[in-house]
């Protein structure tokens, strides 16, 4: 019934959330900061050394990683934040995606 489906979704959210948090710690602890969400399907990451992440989002998609720049959630201006969804990828693919994102961030930072 509905309780079983809810339990399954909660479990998948928890497993994926734990996977992305572990990957962030492993690959991006020196690149930004975040607060572990208590609910939802997104991590917000504030990147160190970025004024805006719009160009980074374009570069990340070229490497097969979709992120949303923080500026997309503001009326105007720039944002050093990115929003990462963990609702789509299976847990075993999350580490690879975060590693690729971290490499893209490092490349963009070197070019600044």
Coordinates of C-alpha atoms in Angstrom, one line a residue:
X1 CA 0.0 0.0 0.0
X2 CA 0.9 3.6 0.3
X3 CA 2.9 3.1 3.5
X4 CA 5.1 0.5 1.8
X5 CA 5.7 2.9 -1.2
X6 CA 6.5 5.8 1.2
X7 CA 9.0 3.6 3.1
X8 CA 10.7 2.6 -0.1
X9 CA 11.0 6.2 -1.3
X10 CA 12.3 7.3 2.1
X11 CA 14.9 4.5 2.1
X12 CA 16.0 5.4 -1.5
X13 CA 16.3 9.1 -0.5
X14 CA 18.3 8.1 2.6
X15 CA 20.7 5.8 0.6
X16 CA 21.2 8.4 -2.2
X17 CA 21.6 11.2 0.3
X18 CA 24.2 9.3 2.3
X19 CA 26.0 8.5 -1.0
X20 CA 26.2 12.1 -2.2
X21 CA 27.3 13.3 1.2
X22 CA 30.1 10.7 1.3
X23 CA 31.1 11.7 -2.3
X24 CA 31.1 15.4 -1.4
X25 CA 33.3 14.7 1.6
X26 CA 35.7 12.6 -0.5
X27 CA 36.0 14.8 -3.5
X28 CA 34.9 18.3 -2.6
X29 CA 35.6 19.1 1.0
X30 CA 38.3 21.6 0.0
X31 CA 36.1 23.2 -2.7
X32 CA 33.0 24.2 -0.8
X33 CA 30.7 23.8 2.2
X34 CA 27.2 22.4 2.6
X35 CA 24.7 21.5 5.2
X36 CA 23.2 18.1 5.2
X37 CA 19.5 18.4 4.3
X38 CA 17.1 16.7 6.7
X39 CA 14.5 16.3 3.9
X40 CA 14.2 16.8 0.2
X41 CA 16.4 15.6 -2.7
X42 CA 19.0 18.4 -3.0
X43 CA 22.3 19.4 -1.6
X44 CA 23.1 23.1 -1.7
X45 CA 26.9 23.6 -2.0
X46 CA 28.6 27.0 -1.6
X47 CA 31.8 26.9 -3.6
X48 CA 34.9 28.7 -2.4
X49 CA 36.5 31.2 -4.8
X50 CA 33.4 31.6 -7.0
X51 CA 31.4 34.7 -7.5
X52 CA 29.0 33.0 -9.8
X53 CA 28.4 29.4 -11.0
X54 CA 26.5 29.9 -14.2
X55 CA 29.5 29.1 -16.4
X56 CA 30.5 26.2 -14.2
X57 CA 27.0 24.7 -14.8
X58 CA 27.6 24.8 -18.6
X59 CA 31.0 23.2 -18.2
X60 CA 29.7 20.5 -16.0
X61 CA 26.9 19.5 -18.4
X62 CA 29.6 19.1 -21.1
X63 CA 31.1 16.5 -18.8
X64 CA 27.8 14.8 -18.3
X65 CA 27.0 16.2 -14.8
X66 CA 23.9 18.4 -14.5
X67 CA 23.9 21.0 -11.7
X68 CA 21.8 24.1 -11.2
X69 CA 23.6 27.4 -10.6
X70 CA 22.4 29.2 -7.5
X71 CA 21.6 32.3 -9.6
X72 CA 18.6 30.4 -11.1
X73 CA 16.9 30.7 -7.7
X74 CA 17.4 34.4 -7.3
X75 CA 15.6 37.4 -8.8
X76 CA 18.8 38.9 -9.9
X77 CA 22.5 38.8 -9.3
X78 CA 25.2 36.1 -9.0
X79 CA 25.6 33.2 -6.7
X80 CA 28.6 31.1 -5.6
X81 CA 26.2 28.2 -4.9
X82 CA 25.1 25.1 -6.8
X83 CA 22.2 22.8 -6.3
X84 CA 22.8 19.1 -6.6
X85 CA 20.0 16.7 -7.0
X86 CA 20.4 13.1 -5.8
X87 CA 17.0 11.8 -6.8
X88 CA 17.9 10.4 -10.2
X89 CA 21.2 8.6 -10.1
X90 CA 21.6 5.2 -8.5
X91 CA 23.8 5.4 -5.4
X92 CA 26.6 3.5 -7.1
X93 CA 26.9 6.3 -9.8
X94 CA 26.9 9.2 -7.4
X95 CA 30.6 9.0 -6.5
X96 CA 31.6 9.0 -10.1
X97 CA 29.4 12.1 -10.8
X98 CA 30.7 14.1 -7.9
X99 CA 34.3 13.2 -8.8
X100 CA 33.7 14.5 -12.3
X101 CA 32.1 17.6 -11.0
X102 CA 35.0 18.2 -8.6
X103 CA 37.5 17.9 -11.5
X104 CA 35.4 20.4 -13.5
X105 CA 35.4 22.8 -10.6
X106 CA 39.2 22.5 -10.3
X107 CA 39.6 23.1 -14.0
X108 CA 37.4 26.2 -14.0
X109 CA 39.2 27.6 -10.9
X110 CA 42.6 27.2 -12.6
X111 CA 41.3 29.2 -15.5
X112 CA 40.0 32.1 -13.4

